[in-house]
Structures are given as C-alpha cells and as structure tokens.
GROMACS .gro file of C-alpha atoms in nm:
model
  313
    1UNK     CA    1  -6.696  -1.288   6.624
    2UNK     CA    2  -6.411  -1.433   6.416
    3UNK     CA    3  -6.455  -1.709   6.150
    4UNK     CA    4  -6.278  -2.063   6.200
    5UNK     CA    5  -6.229  -2.362   6.033
    6UNK     CA    6  -6.274  -2.607   6.322
    7UNK     CA    7  -6.560  -2.779   6.136
    8UNK     CA    8  -6.468  -2.733   5.768
    9UNK     CA    9  -6.315  -3.057   5.621
   10UNK     CA   10  -6.105  -2.846   5.343
   11UNK     CA   11  -5.742  -2.798   5.314
   12UNK     CA   12  -5.583  -2.471   5.325
   13UNK     CA   13  -5.429  -2.503   4.963
   14UNK     CA   14  -5.783  -2.528   4.856
   15UNK     CA   15  -5.922  -2.250   5.077
   16UNK     CA   16  -5.655  -2.012   4.949
   17UNK     CA   17  -5.730  -2.088   4.605
   18UNK     CA   18  -6.080  -2.016   4.646
   19UNK     CA   19  -5.996  -1.696   4.810
   20UNK     CA   20  -5.790  -1.577   4.539
   21UNK     CA   21  -6.055  -1.690   4.239
   22UNK     CA   22  -6.350  -1.521   4.442
   23UNK     CA   23  -6.127  -1.223   4.493
   24UNK     CA   24  -6.040  -1.153   4.161
   25UNK     CA   25  -6.390  -1.232   4.038
   26UNK     CA   26  -6.537  -0.949   4.258
   27UNK     CA   27  -6.256  -0.691   4.150
   28UNK     CA   28  -6.322  -0.777   3.788
   29UNK     CA   29  -6.704  -0.773   3.817
   30UNK     CA   30  -6.778  -0.501   4.091
   31UNK     CA   31  -6.445  -0.329   4.112
   32UNK     CA   32  -6.526  -0.041   3.854
   33UNK     CA   33  -6.911  -0.018   3.966
   34UNK     CA   34  -6.850   0.027   4.326
   35UNK     CA   35  -6.516   0.211   4.370
   36UNK     CA   36  -6.535   0.495   4.112
   37UNK     CA   37  -6.444   0.887   4.146
   38UNK     CA   38  -6.759   1.085   4.108
   39UNK     CA   39  -6.826   1.042   3.716
   40UNK     CA   40  -7.068   1.313   3.650
   41UNK     CA   41  -7.081   1.687   3.736
   42UNK     CA   42  -7.368   1.636   3.938
   43UNK     CA   43  -7.220   1.386   4.154
   44UNK     CA   44  -6.894   1.608   4.175
   45UNK     CA   45  -7.125   1.889   4.270
   46UNK     CA   46  -7.272   1.671   4.572
   47UNK     CA   47  -6.948   1.560   4.703
   48UNK     CA   48  -6.833   1.923   4.696
   49UNK     CA   49  -7.139   1.997   4.899
   50UNK     CA   50  -7.087   1.745   5.142
   51UNK     CA   51  -6.738   1.866   5.213
   52UNK     CA   52  -6.861   2.231   5.269
   53UNK     CA   53  -7.108   2.098   5.526
   54UNK     CA   54  -6.803   1.991   5.695
   55UNK     CA   55  -6.618   2.341   5.659
   56UNK     CA   56  -6.762   2.556   5.393
   57UNK     CA   57  -6.396   2.742   5.359
   58UNK     CA   58  -6.316   2.403   5.177
   59UNK     CA   59  -6.594   2.435   4.928
   60UNK     CA   60  -6.379   2.325   4.619
   61UNK     CA   61  -6.279   2.001   4.821
   62UNK     CA   62  -6.374   1.695   4.605
   63UNK     CA   63  -6.210   1.420   4.840
   64UNK     CA   64  -5.929   1.333   5.081
   65UNK     CA   65  -5.619   1.108   5.026
   66UNK     CA   66  -5.414   0.915   5.243
   67UNK     CA   67  -5.190   0.585   5.246
   68UNK     CA   68  -5.192   0.341   5.475
   69UNK     CA   69  -4.986   0.035   5.516
   70UNK     CA   70  -5.146  -0.327   5.481
   71UNK     CA   71  -4.901  -0.597   5.645
   72UNK     CA   72  -4.842  -0.922   5.404
   73UNK     CA   73  -4.622  -1.181   5.453
   74UNK     CA   74  -4.278  -1.166   5.347
   75UNK     CA   75  -4.259  -1.234   4.963
   76UNK     CA   76  -4.097  -1.553   4.859
   77UNK     CA   77  -3.758  -1.483   4.685
   78UNK     CA   78  -3.857  -1.713   4.409
   79UNK     CA   79  -4.148  -1.499   4.264
   80UNK     CA   80  -4.053  -1.348   3.960
   81UNK     CA   81  -4.076  -0.976   3.922
   82UNK     CA   82  -4.137  -0.924   4.295
   83UNK     CA   83  -3.895  -0.749   4.488
   84UNK     CA   84  -3.888  -0.878   4.840
   85UNK     CA   85  -3.700  -0.599   4.997
   86UNK     CA   86  -3.914  -0.351   4.843
   87UNK     CA   87  -4.208  -0.459   5.055
   88UNK     CA   88  -3.989  -0.397   5.365
   89UNK     CA   89  -4.131  -0.066   5.495
   90UNK     CA   90  -3.977   0.175   5.718
   91UNK     CA   91  -4.195   0.059   6.020
   92UNK     CA   92  -3.970  -0.258   5.989
   93UNK     CA   93  -4.248  -0.519   5.810
   94UNK     CA   94  -4.349  -0.617   5.499
   95UNK     CA   95  -4.652  -0.430   5.371
   96UNK     CA   96  -4.837  -0.292   5.079
   97UNK     CA   97  -4.851   0.077   5.066
   98UNK     CA   98  -5.218   0.146   4.976
   99UNK     CA   99  -5.346   0.500   4.868
  100UNK     CA  100  -5.726   0.564   4.961
  101UNK     CA  101  -5.923   0.861   4.838
  102UNK     CA  102  -6.278   0.892   4.994
  103UNK     CA  103  -6.558   1.121   4.999
  104UNK     CA  104  -6.715   1.311   5.289
  105UNK     CA  105  -6.935   1.036   5.385
  106UNK     CA  106  -6.631   0.783   5.420
  107UNK     CA  107  -6.696   0.621   5.084
  108UNK     CA  108  -6.384   0.513   4.889
  109UNK     CA  109  -6.383   0.672   4.576
  110UNK     CA  110  -6.042   0.569   4.486
  111UNK     CA  111  -5.799   0.294   4.571
  112UNK     CA  112  -5.439   0.155   4.479
  113UNK     CA  113  -5.316  -0.111   4.679
  114UNK     CA  114  -5.052  -0.230   4.442
  115UNK     CA  115  -4.741  -0.078   4.544
  116UNK     CA  116  -4.482  -0.226   4.803
  117UNK     CA  117  -4.442  -0.095   5.174
  118UNK     CA  118  -4.113   0.095   5.111
  119UNK     CA  119  -4.291   0.350   4.828
  120UNK     CA  120  -4.341   0.710   4.962
  121UNK     CA  121  -4.713   0.836   4.935
  122UNK     CA  122  -4.599   1.099   4.707
  123UNK     CA  123  -4.486   0.823   4.437
  124UNK     CA  124  -4.827   0.622   4.468
  125UNK     CA  125  -4.989   0.935   4.398
  126UNK     CA  126  -4.803   1.056   4.112
  127UNK     CA  127  -4.833   0.689   3.955
  128UNK     CA  128  -5.179   0.637   4.005
  129UNK     CA  129  -5.435   0.684   3.720
  130UNK     CA  130  -5.645   0.918   3.907
  131UNK     CA  131  -5.335   1.176   3.912
  132UNK     CA  132  -5.296   1.080   3.553
  133UNK     CA  133  -5.679   1.185   3.494
  134UNK     CA  134  -5.637   1.525   3.688
  135UNK     CA  135  -5.305   1.601   3.472
  136UNK     CA  136  -5.501   1.549   3.156
  137UNK     CA  137  -5.790   1.782   3.270
  138UNK     CA  138  -6.040   1.499   3.323
  139UNK     CA  139  -6.270   1.456   3.644
  140UNK     CA  140  -6.174   1.789   3.791
  141UNK     CA  141  -6.206   2.137   3.722
  142UNK     CA  142  -6.004   2.453   3.807
  143UNK     CA  143  -6.059   2.538   4.214
  144UNK     CA  144  -6.126   2.152   4.283
  145UNK     CA  145  -5.904   1.987   4.469
  146UNK     CA  146  -5.811   1.687   4.728
  147UNK     CA  147  -5.698   1.732   5.062
  148UNK     CA  148  -5.365   1.551   5.157
  149UNK     CA  149  -5.108   1.531   5.443
  150UNK     CA  150  -4.731   1.660   5.437
  151UNK     CA  151  -4.645   1.340   5.263
  152UNK     CA  152  -4.800   1.443   4.941
  153UNK     CA  153  -4.653   1.725   4.687
  154UNK     CA  154  -4.853   2.065   4.677
  155UNK     CA  155  -5.028   2.067   4.344
  156UNK     CA  156  -5.313   2.259   4.159
  157UNK     CA  157  -5.518   1.928   4.210
  158UNK     CA  158  -5.406   1.837   4.598
  159UNK     CA  159  -5.387   2.096   4.895
  160UNK     CA  160  -5.167   2.013   5.167
  161UNK     CA  161  -5.082   2.191   5.503
  162UNK     CA  162  -4.836   2.473   5.523
  163UNK     CA  163  -4.505   2.298   5.613
  164UNK     CA  164  -4.295   2.417   5.928
  165UNK     CA  165  -4.405   2.464   6.285
  166UNK     CA  166  -4.639   2.774   6.335
  167UNK     CA  167  -4.741   2.962   6.658
  168UNK     CA  168  -5.091   2.932   6.761
  169UNK     CA  169  -5.339   3.152   6.616
  170UNK     CA  170  -5.101   3.235   6.331
  171UNK     CA  171  -5.281   3.232   5.939
  172UNK     CA  172  -5.072   2.914   5.872
  173UNK     CA  173  -5.182   2.757   6.216
  174UNK     CA  174  -5.540   2.800   6.144
  175UNK     CA  175  -5.520   2.678   5.808
  176UNK     CA  176  -5.343   2.340   5.919
  177UNK     CA  177  -5.607   2.302   6.191
  178UNK     CA  178  -5.908   2.351   5.966
  179UNK     CA  179  -5.703   2.129   5.676
  180UNK     CA  180  -5.654   1.844   5.959
  181UNK     CA  181  -6.022   1.859   6.051
  182UNK     CA  182  -6.152   1.814   5.754
  183UNK     CA  183  -5.891   1.557   5.617
  184UNK     CA  184  -5.947   1.353   5.904
  185UNK     CA  185  -6.250   1.192   5.731
  186UNK     CA  186  -5.985   0.969   5.533
  187UNK     CA  187  -5.836   0.859   5.833
  188UNK     CA  188  -6.179   0.773   5.976
  189UNK     CA  189  -6.267   0.576   5.640
  190UNK     CA  190  -5.936   0.381   5.680
  191UNK     CA  191  -6.005   0.286   6.031
  192UNK     CA  192  -6.354   0.178   5.940
  193UNK     CA  193  -6.246  -0.021   5.660
  194UNK     CA  194  -6.000  -0.232   5.883
  195UNK     CA  195  -6.256  -0.235   6.155
  196UNK     CA  196  -6.489  -0.399   5.910
  197UNK     CA  197  -6.213  -0.631   5.755
  198UNK     CA  198  -5.968  -0.750   6.039
  199UNK     CA  199  -5.756  -0.916   5.817
  200UNK     CA  200  -5.629  -0.547   5.703
  201UNK     CA  201  -5.525  -0.479   6.075
  202UNK     CA  202  -5.142  -0.444   6.181
  203UNK     CA  203  -5.142  -0.783   6.362
  204UNK     CA  204  -5.369  -0.985   6.111
  205UNK     CA  205  -5.099  -1.022   5.829
  206UNK     CA  206  -5.232  -1.133   5.487
  207UNK     CA  207  -5.055  -1.452   5.436
  208UNK     CA  208  -5.048  -1.436   5.045
  209UNK     CA  209  -4.840  -1.315   4.768
  210UNK     CA  210  -4.844  -0.916   4.714
  211UNK     CA  211  -5.063  -0.979   4.402
  212UNK     CA  212  -5.322  -1.167   4.576
  213UNK     CA  213  -5.314  -0.946   4.897
  214UNK     CA  214  -5.358  -0.633   4.675
  215UNK     CA  215  -5.672  -0.814   4.519
  216UNK     CA  216  -5.795  -0.885   4.880
  217UNK     CA  217  -5.771  -0.518   4.993
  218UNK     CA  218  -5.977  -0.391   4.674
  219UNK     CA  219  -6.247  -0.663   4.776
  220UNK     CA  220  -6.250  -0.533   5.108
  221UNK     CA  221  -6.290  -0.168   4.961
  222UNK     CA  222  -6.566  -0.287   4.745
  223UNK     CA  223  -6.744  -0.463   5.034
  224UNK     CA  224  -6.666  -0.134   5.243
  225UNK     CA  225  -6.887   0.083   4.986
  226UNK     CA  226  -7.156  -0.192   4.967
  227UNK     CA  227  -7.208  -0.192   5.323
  228UNK     CA  228  -7.264   0.183   5.282
  229UNK     CA  229  -7.514   0.124   5.019
  230UNK     CA  230  -7.699  -0.109   5.215
  231UNK     CA  231  -7.689   0.073   5.556
  232UNK     CA  232  -7.480  -0.167   5.724
  233UNK     CA  233  -7.436  -0.100   6.075
  234UNK     CA  234  -7.082   0.034   6.155
  235UNK     CA  235  -6.864  -0.153   6.370
  236UNK     CA  236  -6.696  -0.018   6.687
  237UNK     CA  237  -6.331   0.125   6.619
  238UNK     CA  238  -6.264   0.229   6.963
  239UNK     CA  239  -6.070  -0.080   7.062
  240UNK     CA  240  -5.849  -0.115   6.762
  241UNK     CA  241  -5.478  -0.095   6.781
  242UNK     CA  242  -5.356   0.031   6.446
  243UNK     CA  243  -5.035   0.195   6.577
  244UNK     CA  244  -4.765   0.161   6.292
  245UNK     CA  245  -4.977   0.139   5.988
  246UNK     CA  246  -5.017   0.488   5.891
  247UNK     CA  247  -4.770   0.607   5.600
  248UNK     CA  248  -4.601   0.881   5.777
  249UNK     CA  249  -4.384   1.159   5.591
  250UNK     CA  250  -4.020   1.098   5.594
  251UNK     CA  251  -3.745   1.322   5.543
  252UNK     CA  252  -3.537   1.356   5.254
  253UNK     CA  253  -3.235   1.176   5.445
  254UNK     CA  254  -3.439   0.873   5.528
  255UNK     CA  255  -3.581   0.843   5.167
  256UNK     CA  256  -3.256   0.871   5.026
  257UNK     CA  257  -3.110   0.596   5.257
  258UNK     CA  258  -3.404   0.380   5.195
  259UNK     CA  259  -3.356   0.406   4.808
  260UNK     CA  260  -2.972   0.336   4.855
  261UNK     CA  261  -3.036   0.022   5.062
  262UNK     CA  262  -3.294  -0.146   4.844
  263UNK     CA  263  -3.213  -0.001   4.503
  264UNK     CA  264  -3.593   0.096   4.446
  265UNK     CA  265  -3.890  -0.161   4.377
  266UNK     CA  266  -3.790  -0.320   4.052
  267UNK     CA  267  -4.025  -0.239   3.784
  268UNK     CA  268  -4.198   0.013   3.984
  269UNK     CA  269  -3.988   0.298   4.016
  270UNK     CA  270  -3.841   0.459   3.674
  271UNK     CA  271  -3.442   0.513   3.680
  272UNK     CA  272  -3.391   0.876   3.801
  273UNK     CA  273  -3.734   0.902   3.914
  274UNK     CA  274  -3.754   1.055   4.276
  275UNK     CA  275  -4.016   0.922   4.524
  276UNK     CA  276  -4.087   1.292   4.638
  277UNK     CA  277  -4.141   1.606   4.469
  278UNK     CA  278  -3.861   1.891   4.501
  279UNK     CA  279  -3.973   2.236   4.505
  280UNK     CA  280  -3.730   2.422   4.275
  281UNK     CA  281  -3.659   2.794   4.313
  282UNK     CA  282  -3.846   2.839   3.991
  283UNK     CA  283  -4.150   2.682   4.132
  284UNK     CA  284  -4.115   2.907   4.451
  285UNK     CA  285  -4.375   3.166   4.341
  286UNK     CA  286  -4.613   2.945   4.203
  287UNK     CA  287  -4.613   2.769   4.562
  288UNK     CA  288  -4.639   3.093   4.745
  289UNK     CA  289  -4.950   3.179   4.535
  290UNK     CA  290  -5.105   2.866   4.566
  291UNK     CA  291  -5.050   2.884   4.979
  292UNK     CA  292  -5.190   3.252   4.969
  293UNK     CA  293  -5.483   3.124   4.762
  294UNK     CA  294  -5.587   2.885   5.016
  295UNK     CA  295  -5.519   3.087   5.321
  296UNK     CA  296  -5.756   3.369   5.154
  297UNK     CA  297  -6.002   3.076   5.112
  298UNK     CA  298  -6.003   3.031   5.481
  299UNK     CA  299  -6.014   3.415   5.562
  300UNK     CA  300  -5.652   3.414   5.696
  301UNK     CA  301  -5.469   3.748   5.618
  302UNK     CA  302  -5.143   3.695   5.401
  303UNK     CA  303  -4.816   3.891   5.434
  304UNK     CA  304  -4.955   4.200   5.233
  305UNK     CA  305  -5.244   4.201   5.462
  306UNK     CA  306  -5.043   4.185   5.788
  307UNK     CA  307  -4.993   3.838   5.844
  308UNK     CA  308  -4.721   3.581   5.806
  309UNK     CA  309  -4.837   3.326   5.531
  310UNK     CA  310  -4.520   3.288   5.376
  311UNK     CA  311  -4.282   3.216   5.663
  312UNK     CA  312  -4.266   2.872   5.609
  313UNK     CA  313  -4.172   2.864   5.237
   0.00000   0.00000   0.00000
C-alpha cells in the first residue's frame, strides 16, 4: 500500500521542509547508534562466526560491501558546490552512488550515500571513513576482511574475485563461485532495503537536492536496521524490478572517457587521483601472494601444488 496526499491539506513545500527536518534529526540522533561497524572484539567475533556459518572457508570475513545507485532528480545548476554533470551516471540517469556494508544477517554496518553517481565504487571505498579506519589499524585485525566484487581494489582488508574468465572446476573458478555465494548477502541486503523503502527504487526518483537525498537514504538504512531489531516481517522482493541500479565495474577506457567528459566531481575527487586502484609491477608479487592465500583458505591448489591460481594475474 502506498501513501498518498489525497486527504492531506498541506502544501508540497511544507511537506518537503518537514521531510528534510525529520530526516536530519533521525540521522543526527540515531545514525551512529543504529549504523555502526562492530565496535567490540566480541561483536566482531560474532560477525565472523555468522559468515563462517555461510561458508567456513571465509572465517575471516567481517562484512560484504557493494555499491548501489539511488536515482535522484537532476540537481539544479544554481546549487552551490554541486556538480550536476557528476551526478549523471553511466546508466544515463542522475543518481547517488551509495556504498553499503552489511553483516551476514543483512544488517547495514556502514553506509556512505554522499557521492555522485558517476564516481566509481573503488573511489567511494577509498574515500570512506571505514577505509581510513582500516588503514589506521582500527576496527580490524590481520586476517579479517570484507568481500567485494571486481569493482573494488584488492587490499589486505578487502578480498575480491580472481580477475578473468576461468574454466569450470579450476581453483580460480571455485574460489570465485564461493566468493560470489557469500558476497550475495549484500545484494540481498540492498534488495531488502529498497523493498522496504520503495522511494529508493529505480523508478521512484527522489525529488530532492543531493544533500537531502543523501539524508533520506541514511534514514532508510537506520529504519532498515530498526526493522531487524524489532523483528518486523520482511516484504516480498520477488516482483521488484531493480534493473540498472547496481554499480557494475567499468573498464579503464570507460573511466577515462567519463573523467574526460565531466572533468570529475568538483570537490569530490582531488586533482590527479584516479578513480580506480592501479596494480603496478611492483605490487604484482604482493597481489599474487594475496590470491594464493585466499585460494589456500578455500583448499584450492596453487601453481606450486599443481593448480593454476595465477593464470589471471
């Protein structure tokens, strides 16, 4: 059932002001309490145990990360500090690229809905406060990591699929299949979030400026976690059509064309900073060792053991 304003004798402008005020109040008062990465070692260990129940070969996983596009109206060209072109995503609509991190129960543990739709997942991740905490050695210990798709960089704190096409039943193919199975929890989390709050869906554009739209997305995430806490029934997601709102990885050529055309989001991307993390020759051995480590965790043989773990490196 959808809400309507048929019997509400209030102007649209008044309703919009109320929505902005309430959204900001919820974010300020409840945001940090209801959207937070596991703050204690006991909470982290419980999160790891939940992922291990999905697949005990990923016993160091503490979350899954993905990006999703939230459709917004075209920003006004008169808004200060807002680059309209930067919000026009490669799917050809105006959007926010929202980073979502969730646990094995589909609770949202980290969120960043502030970046424009043309920005790549890897840049949102690198610019996030969660990444900063990980780099600083906080919130995470060696051997703990997030699972992300191929749009994210391979780092000590984030495990991605082995790149390339792999024949069935090869070590890399088995790793990628297991990785995708566990990682799907974040896709289901995003699907559930959008089923609960249909204003976030592809054809329910948020008719607000980017700053207000970001607050609305954050509020929906807070309420999503509250629904879990109070054991609210989950809505049916079978009929939802979310085609075109996932943030798929793009090629280097596409990224270059995007940056050349739009010049990069003003104030968002520092000059000279690439959207994607480049793997230089100096990093090859580190990356290869990281892939070997993850294949070994899944009991997949490496080259030295008769497999073909590095064929894609």
